Amino acid sequence: MERRDFFKKSLVVAGAAAIGTSLEAASLPKDNAKVSNIAFPQKRPMITYSDRPPLLESTRDVFSQAITPNDQFFVRWHMPEIPTHVDLNTFRLKVNGEVKKELSLSVDQLKHEFEAVEFTAVLQCGGNGRSAFTPIAGGIQWGNGAVGNATWKGVRLRDILERAGIKKEAGWVGFNGMDNASYYETPNFVREMSLTELDDHVIVAYEMNGEELPYLNGFPLRLIVPGYYSDSWVKMLSNLTLTKSYQKLFFMDVAYRIPDNECECEEPGEKNVKTKPIKKMNVKSIIGYPTNNTVVYNNSHVTVRGVAFDQGKGIRAVLVSVDEGKTWEEAILHKDTLGRYSFREFRYSFKPTKFGKQKIMSKAISKSGEEQPLAENIKWNHGGYKYNGVDVVTIEVV
Amino acid sequence: MYKSILLAMLGAVALNAADVREIREDIEIPYISYDIKMGEHFDAVQTNCLTCHSFGYVTNQGPQSKEQWRKKVEKMVVHFKAPITDADSADITEYLFKHYGNGQEK
């Protein structure tokens, strides 16, 4: 390409992008946040949006592997007061409310008196990718990295509740953790789940990837609700309370909600939109290698690596495009050994044949046929939740 | 006799080993100083906002309209029960919009 043509072409592209931002509800999430030079306990240095409460995001390169290492796993707390020490000799998980017998269980009891179960599941913040939305949706402007995948080991919630004896009248179970607000009046980060939603995959975990849970990921116990966004996965879980009816809760009734319509979307400024909790995750893929601005040689073998997941239907295919979305080819999926709630690794090899910028796009399709939409086709919602646009990285071919 | 003491000691060691924790003392959450713009009403921001969250929560929200910022402050009062006076709420909204706004009223 002539130099002059190149400039002309980039002008056209820039023009399209400028128009794009004013018309589209979503573009790509930001991907240039800096890693902090300060590490948090049990963590490598990560993208750090806040120290209090801690908000840590993983960088894109973490997503070239199925299991997210504990020390690179994202962190999101809501309350400023997090216990900085938990004494396992005195820590107890309390079970109360509409039960026949109240329980007070140590972590040791959970480990030795109950059947241990273990499975791998994705944990993702409902606001992951929020920075993609235009106009800006309220909340921390997360990039791509408020998500991770780990193998969790613990005890079935059902087994714990059955030991306490669920009274006939009980309809809901509430979960409370040990984090606290600065003001006594601030609502706790309590979640509730209907007992009808409870299946054997909901566990109280004491281990993450073969280690005790890192403090910032909820030591010593965390609720695991595979397929659901992380606002359901209560950290530092200390209390299970059974109730007859649903209790009003800020974090269920006001926050973490999306429009209750088919597109789960609304116009900015629209009033009186009926909403529902975000609950289950949609299908998504993330490219872990190469990352944006990676430099590769022309005509060399480039192996794209990434992960795909959904709410637990399982991944049928990941398609990759290296020609701006004109044609798509199936990537190779890693053997399905970690189960349907896990990241599924994919890889795709190609040889770049043109110098300059090269886009790589990935699109996951679930076994139920749900397909990752292009970012430009994603409709807006006020909380900026559930972004799952086709992933795109742009590399440099030299 | 010696043998039983030794066994008892070994037993104690084994028990301790089962209890080995990665971190035994308090963890320390590091302090990060987030760059924040100085200006009129900053004192109200400093007095009211920092009690619950860092300035990272301000600077990482992205540029927002005046109404969005007003609602955000309102959320802190209504839902999170922050004891912010009406006068301070108005000042904080002004500050946030001036320094972290998108120039639009709505």
Coordinates of N, CA, C and O in Angstrom, one line a residue, chain A residues 32-143:
Chain A
N32 N -6.6 -1.2 28.1 CA -5.3 -0.6 28.3 C -5.0 -0.1 29.7 O -4.1 0.7 30.0
A33 N -5.8 -0.6 30.7 CA -5.6 -0.2 32.1 C -4.3 -0.7 32.6 O -3.9 -1.9 32.2
K34 N -3.6 0.1 33.4 CA -2.3 -0.3 33.8 C -2.3 -1.2 35.0 O -3.2 -1.1 35.9
V35 N -1.4 -2.1 35.1 CA -1.2 -2.9 36.2 C -0.5 -2.1 37.3 O 0.4 -1.3 37.0
S36 N -1.0 -2.2 38.5 CA -0.5 -1.4 39.6 C 0.9 -1.9 40.0 O 1.2 -3.0 39.7
N37 N 1.7 -1.0 40.5 CA 3.0 -1.5 41.0 C 2.9 -2.0 42.4 O 4.0 -2.4 43.0
I38 N 1.7 -2.0 43.0 CA 1.6 -2.4 44.4 C 0.8 -3.7 44.4 O -0.4 -3.7 43.9
A39 N 1.3 -4.8 45.0 CA 0.6 -6.0 45.0 C -0.2 -6.1 46.3 O 0.1 -5.6 47.4
F40 N -1.4 -6.8 46.2 CA -2.2 -7.0 47.4 C -1.9 -8.4 48.0 O -1.2 -9.2 47.3
P41 N -2.3 -8.7 49.2 CA -1.9 -9.9 49.8 C -2.3 -11.1 49.0 O -3.4 -11.2 48.5
Q42 N -1.4 -12.1 48.8 CA -1.6 -13.3 48.0 C -1.9 -13.1 46.6 O -2.4 -13.9 45.9
K43 N -1.6 -11.9 46.1 CA -1.8 -11.5 44.7 C -0.6 -11.0 44.0 O 0.3 -10.4 44.7
R44 N -0.5 -11.2 42.7 CA 0.5 -10.5 42.0 C 0.0 -9.1 41.7 O -1.2 -8.9 41.9
P45 N 0.8 -8.2 41.3 CA 0.3 -6.9 41.0 C -0.8 -7.0 39.9 O -0.6 -7.8 38.9
M46 N -1.9 -6.4 40.1 CA -3.0 -6.5 39.1 C -3.5 -5.1 38.8 O -3.1 -4.1 39.4
I47 N -4.4 -5.0 37.8 CA -5.1 -3.7 37.6 C -5.9 -3.4 38.8 O -6.7 -4.2 39.3
T48 N -5.7 -2.2 39.4 CA -6.3 -1.9 40.7 C -7.2 -0.6 40.6 O -6.6 0.5 40.6
Y49 N -8.5 -0.8 40.6 CA -9.4 0.3 40.5 C -9.6 1.0 41.8 O -10.0 2.2 41.9
S50 N -9.4 0.2 42.9 CA -9.6 0.8 44.2 C -8.9 -0.1 45.2 O -8.8 -1.3 45.0
D51 N -8.4 0.6 46.3 CA -7.8 -0.2 47.3 C -8.8 -0.5 48.5 O -8.6 -1.4 49.2
R52 N -9.8 0.4 48.5 CA -10.8 0.3 49.6 C -12.1 0.6 49.1 O -12.4 1.8 48.9
P53 N -13.1 -0.3 49.0 CA -12.8 -1.7 49.0 C -11.9 -2.2 47.8 O -11.9 -1.5 46.8
P54 N -11.2 -3.3 47.9 CA -10.3 -3.7 46.9 C -11.1 -4.1 45.6 O -12.0 -4.9 45.7
L55 N -10.6 -3.6 44.5 CA -11.2 -3.9 43.2 C -10.0 -4.2 42.3 O -9.3 -3.3 41.8
L56 N -9.7 -5.5 42.0 CA -8.6 -5.9 41.2 C -9.0 -6.7 40.0 O -9.9 -7.5 40.0
E57 N -8.4 -6.3 38.8 CA -8.8 -7.0 37.6 C -7.6 -7.7 37.0 O -6.5 -7.3 37.1
S58 N -7.9 -8.9 36.3 CA -6.9 -9.6 35.7 C -6.6 -9.0 34.3 O -7.4 -8.4 33.7
T59 N -5.3 -9.2 33.9 CA -5.0 -8.7 32.5 C -5.4 -9.8 31.5 O -5.5 -11.0 31.9
R60 N -5.5 -9.4 30.3 CA -6.0 -10.3 29.2 C -5.1 -11.6 29.1 O -5.7 -12.7 28.8
D61 N -3.8 -11.5 29.2 CA -3.0 -12.7 29.0 C -3.3 -13.9 29.9 O -3.0 -15.0 29.6
V62 N -4.0 -13.6 31.0 CA -4.4 -14.6 32.0 C -5.4 -15.6 31.3 O -5.5 -16.8 31.7
F63 N -6.1 -15.2 30.2 CA -7.1 -16.0 29.6 C -6.7 -16.9 28.5 O -7.4 -17.2 27.6
S64 N -5.4 -17.2 28.5 CA -4.9 -18.2 27.5 C -4.9 -19.6 28.2 O -4.5 -20.5 27.5
Q65 N -5.3 -19.7 29.4 CA -5.3 -21.0 30.1 C -6.6 -21.2 30.8 O -7.3 -20.2 31.2
A66 N -7.0 -22.5 30.9 CA -8.4 -22.8 31.5 C -8.5 -22.4 32.9 O -9.5 -21.9 33.4
I67 N -7.5 -22.7 33.7 CA -7.5 -22.4 35.1 C -6.9 -21.0 35.4 O -5.7 -20.8 35.0
T68 N -7.6 -20.1 36.1 CA -7.0 -18.8 36.5 C -6.3 -19.0 37.8 O -6.9 -19.4 38.8
P69 N -5.0 -18.7 37.8 CA -4.2 -18.9 39.1 C -4.8 -18.0 40.2 O -5.3 -16.9 39.9
N70 N -4.8 -18.5 41.4 CA -5.3 -17.7 42.5 C -4.7 -16.3 42.7 O -5.4 -15.4 43.0
D71 N -3.4 -16.3 42.4 CA -2.8 -15.0 42.6 C -3.0 -14.0 41.5 O -2.5 -12.8 41.5
Q72 N -3.8 -14.4 40.4 CA -4.2 -13.5 39.4 C -5.7 -13.4 39.2 O -6.2 -12.8 38.2
F73 N -6.4 -13.9 40.2 CA -7.8 -14.0 40.1 C -8.4 -12.6 40.5 O -8.0 -12.1 41.6
F74 N -9.4 -12.1 39.8 CA -10.0 -10.8 40.1 C -10.6 -10.7 41.5 O -11.0 -11.8 42.0
V75 N -10.8 -9.5 42.0 CA -11.3 -9.3 43.3 C -12.3 -8.1 43.2 O -12.0 -7.1 42.6
R76 N -13.4 -8.3 43.9 CA -14.4 -7.2 43.9 C -15.2 -7.3 45.2 O -15.9 -8.3 45.5
W77 N -15.0 -6.3 46.1 CA -15.7 -6.2 47.4 C -16.6 -5.0 47.3 O -16.4 -4.1 46.5
H78 N -17.7 -5.1 48.1 CA -18.6 -3.9 48.1 C -18.4 -3.1 49.4 O -18.8 -1.9 49.4
M79 N -17.9 -3.7 50.4 CA -17.9 -3.0 51.7 C -16.4 -2.7 52.1 O -15.5 -3.5 51.8
P80 N -16.2 -1.5 52.8 CA -14.8 -1.2 53.1 C -14.2 -2.0 54.2 O -13.0 -2.1 54.3
E81 N -15.0 -2.5 55.1 CA -14.4 -3.3 56.3 C -14.4 -4.8 56.0 O -15.4 -5.4 56.1
I82 N -13.2 -5.2 55.6 CA -13.1 -6.7 55.4 C -12.2 -7.2 56.6 O -11.2 -6.6 56.9
P83 N -12.7 -8.3 57.2 CA -11.8 -8.8 58.3 C -10.4 -9.2 57.7 O -10.3 -9.8 56.6
T84 N -9.4 -8.7 58.4 CA -8.0 -9.0 57.9 C -7.4 -10.2 58.6 O -6.3 -10.5 58.3
H85 N -8.2 -10.7 59.5 CA -7.7 -12.0 60.1 C -8.9 -12.8 60.5 O -9.9 -12.3 61.0
V86 N -8.8 -14.1 60.1 CA -9.9 -15.0 60.5 C -9.2 -16.1 61.3 O -8.3 -16.8 60.8
D87 N -9.7 -16.3 62.5 CA -9.1 -17.4 63.3 C -10.0 -18.6 63.2 O -11.2 -18.7 63.6
L88 N -9.4 -19.7 62.5 CA -10.2 -20.9 62.2 C -10.6 -21.6 63.5 O -11.6 -22.4 63.5
N89 N -10.0 -21.3 64.6 CA -10.4 -22.0 65.9 C -11.7 -21.4 66.4 O -12.4 -22.1 67.1
T90 N -12.0 -20.2 66.0 CA -13.2 -19.6 66.5 C -14.2 -19.3 65.4 O -15.4 -19.1 65.7
F91 N -13.8 -19.3 64.2 CA -14.7 -19.1 63.1 C -15.8 -20.2 63.0 O -15.5 -21.3 63.1
R92 N -17.0 -19.7 62.9 CA -18.1 -20.7 62.7 C -19.1 -20.3 61.6 O -19.4 -19.1 61.6
L93 N -19.5 -21.2 60.8 CA -20.6 -21.0 59.9 C -21.9 -21.3 60.6 O -22.1 -22.4 61.1
K94 N -22.7 -20.2 60.8 CA -24.0 -20.4 61.5 C -25.1 -20.7 60.6 O -25.2 -20.1 59.5
V95 N -25.9 -21.6 61.0 CA -27.1 -21.9 60.2 C -28.3 -21.7 61.1 O -28.4 -22.4 62.2
N96 N -29.2 -20.8 60.8 CA -30.3 -20.5 61.7 C -31.6 -20.1 60.9 O -31.6 -20.3 59.7
G97 N -32.6 -19.7 61.6 CA -33.9 -19.3 61.0 C -34.8 -20.5 61.0 O -34.9 -21.2 62.0
E98 N -35.5 -20.8 59.9 CA -36.5 -21.8 59.8 C -35.8 -23.2 59.7 O -36.0 -23.9 58.7
V99 N -35.1 -23.6 60.7 CA -34.4 -24.9 60.8 C -34.9 -25.6 62.0 O -35.2 -25.0 63.0
K100 N -34.8 -27.0 62.0 CA -35.2 -27.7 63.2 C -34.1 -27.6 64.3 O -34.4 -27.6 65.4
K101 N -32.8 -27.5 63.8 CA -31.7 -27.4 64.8 C -30.7 -26.4 64.3 O -30.2 -26.6 63.2
E102 N -30.4 -25.4 65.0 CA -29.4 -24.4 64.6 C -28.1 -25.1 64.6 O -27.8 -25.9 65.4
L103 N -27.2 -24.7 63.6 CA -25.9 -25.2 63.6 C -24.8 -24.2 63.7 O -25.1 -23.0 63.4
S104 N -23.7 -24.6 64.2 CA -22.5 -23.7 64.2 C -21.3 -24.6 63.9 O -20.9 -25.4 64.7
L105 N -20.9 -24.4 62.6 CA -19.9 -25.4 62.1 C -18.5 -24.8 61.9 O -18.4 -23.7 61.3
S106 N -17.5 -25.5 62.3 CA -16.1 -25.0 62.0 C -15.7 -25.5 60.6 O -16.3 -26.4 60.1
V107 N -14.7 -24.8 60.1 CA -14.2 -25.2 58.7 C -13.7 -26.7 58.8 O -14.0 -27.5 57.9
D108 N -13.1 -27.1 59.9 CA -12.7 -28.4 60.1 C -13.8 -29.4 60.1 O -13.7 -30.5 59.4
Q109 N -14.9 -29.1 60.7 CA -16.1 -29.9 60.6 C -16.6 -30.1 59.2 O -17.0 -31.2 58.8
L110 N -16.7 -29.0 58.5 CA -17.1 -29.0 57.1 C -16.2 -30.0 56.3 O -16.7 -30.8 55.5
K111 N -14.9 -29.9 56.6 CA -14.0 -30.8 55.8 C -14.1 -32.2 56.2 O -13.8 -33.1 55.4
H112 N -14.5 -32.5 57.4 CA -14.4 -33.9 57.9 C -15.7 -34.6 58.1 O -15.8 -35.8 58.1
E113 N -16.8 -33.8 58.3 CA -18.1 -34.5 58.6 C -19.0 -34.5 57.4 O -20.2 -34.9 57.6
F114 N -18.6 -33.9 56.3 CA -19.5 -33.9 55.2 C -18.8 -34.4 53.9 O -17.5 -34.5 53.9
E115 N -19.5 -34.9 53.0 CA -18.9 -35.4 51.7 C -18.3 -34.2 51.0 O -19.0 -33.2 50.8
A116 N -17.1 -34.4 50.6 CA -16.4 -33.3 49.8 C -16.8 -33.4 48.3 O -16.9 -34.5 47.8
V117 N -17.1 -32.3 47.7 CA -17.4 -32.3 46.3 C -16.5 -31.2 45.7 O -16.1 -30.2 46.3
E118 N -16.1 -31.4 44.4 CA -15.2 -30.6 43.7 C -15.6 -30.4 42.3 O -15.9 -31.4 41.6
F119 N -15.6 -29.2 41.8 CA -15.8 -29.0 40.4 C -15.3 -27.6 40.0 O -15.0 -26.8 40.8
T120 N -15.2 -27.4 38.7 CA -14.6 -26.2 38.1 C -15.7 -25.3 37.6 O -16.6 -25.8 36.9
A121 N -15.6 -24.1 38.0 CA -16.7 -23.1 37.5 C -16.1 -21.7 37.3 O -15.2 -21.3 38.1
V122 N -16.7 -21.0 36.4 CA -16.3 -19.6 36.1 C -17.0 -18.7 37.1 O -18.2 -18.8 37.4
L123 N -16.2 -17.7 37.5 CA -16.8 -16.7 38.4 C -16.6 -15.4 37.6 O -15.5 -15.0 37.2
Q124 N -17.7 -14.7 37.3 CA -17.6 -13.4 36.6 C -18.5 -12.4 37.2 O -19.6 -12.6 37.6
C125 N -17.9 -11.2 37.3 CA -18.7 -10.0 37.8 C -19.7 -9.6 36.7 O -19.4 -9.6 35.5
G126 N -20.9 -9.3 37.1 CA -21.9 -8.9 36.2 C -21.6 -7.7 35.4 O -22.0 -7.5 34.3
G127 N -20.6 -6.9 35.9 CA -20.2 -5.6 35.3 C -19.0 -5.8 34.4 O -18.4 -4.8 34.0
N128 N -18.5 -7.1 34.3 CA -17.3 -7.3 33.5 C -17.5 -6.7 32.0 O -18.6 -7.1 31.4
G129 N -16.6 -5.9 31.5 CA -16.8 -5.4 30.2 C -17.6 -4.1 30.2 O -17.9 -3.6 29.1
R130 N -18.0 -3.6 31.3 CA -18.9 -2.5 31.4 C -18.4 -1.3 30.6 O -19.2 -0.5 30.0
S131 N -17.1 -1.1 30.5 CA -16.5 0.1 29.8 C -16.9 0.1 28.3 O -16.6 1.0 27.6
A132 N -17.5 -1.0 27.8 CA -17.9 -1.1 26.4 C -19.1 -0.2 26.1 O -19.3 0.1 25.0
F133 N -19.9 0.1 27.1 CA -21.2 0.7 26.9 C -21.1 2.2 26.6 O -20.3 2.9 27.3
T134 N -21.9 2.7 25.7 CA -22.0 4.1 25.4 C -23.5 4.5 25.4 O -24.3 3.8 24.7
P135 N -24.0 5.5 26.0 CA -23.2 6.3 27.0 C -22.8 5.5 28.2 O -23.3 4.4 28.4
I136 N -21.8 6.0 28.9 CA -21.2 5.3 30.0 C -22.3 4.8 31.0 O -23.2 5.6 31.4
A137 N -22.2 3.5 31.3 CA -23.2 3.0 32.3 C -22.5 3.1 33.6 O -21.3 2.9 33.8
G138 N -23.4 3.4 34.6 CA -22.9 3.6 36.0 C -22.1 2.5 36.6 O -22.5 1.3 36.4
G139 N -21.0 2.8 37.2 CA -20.2 1.7 37.9 C -18.8 1.7 37.5 O -18.4 2.5 36.6
I140 N -18.0 0.9 38.1 CA -16.6 0.8 37.8 C -16.4 0.4 36.3 O -17.1 -0.6 35.9
Q141 N -15.6 1.0 35.6 CA -15.4 0.8 34.1 C -14.5 -0.4 33.9 O -13.3 -0.3 33.5
W142 N -15.0 -1.6 34.2 CA -14.2 -2.8 34.1 C -13.8 -3.0 32.6 O -14.6 -2.8 31.7
G143 N -12.6 -3.6 32.4 CA -12.2 -4.1 31.0 C -12.8 -5.5 30.9 O -13.9 -5.8 31.2

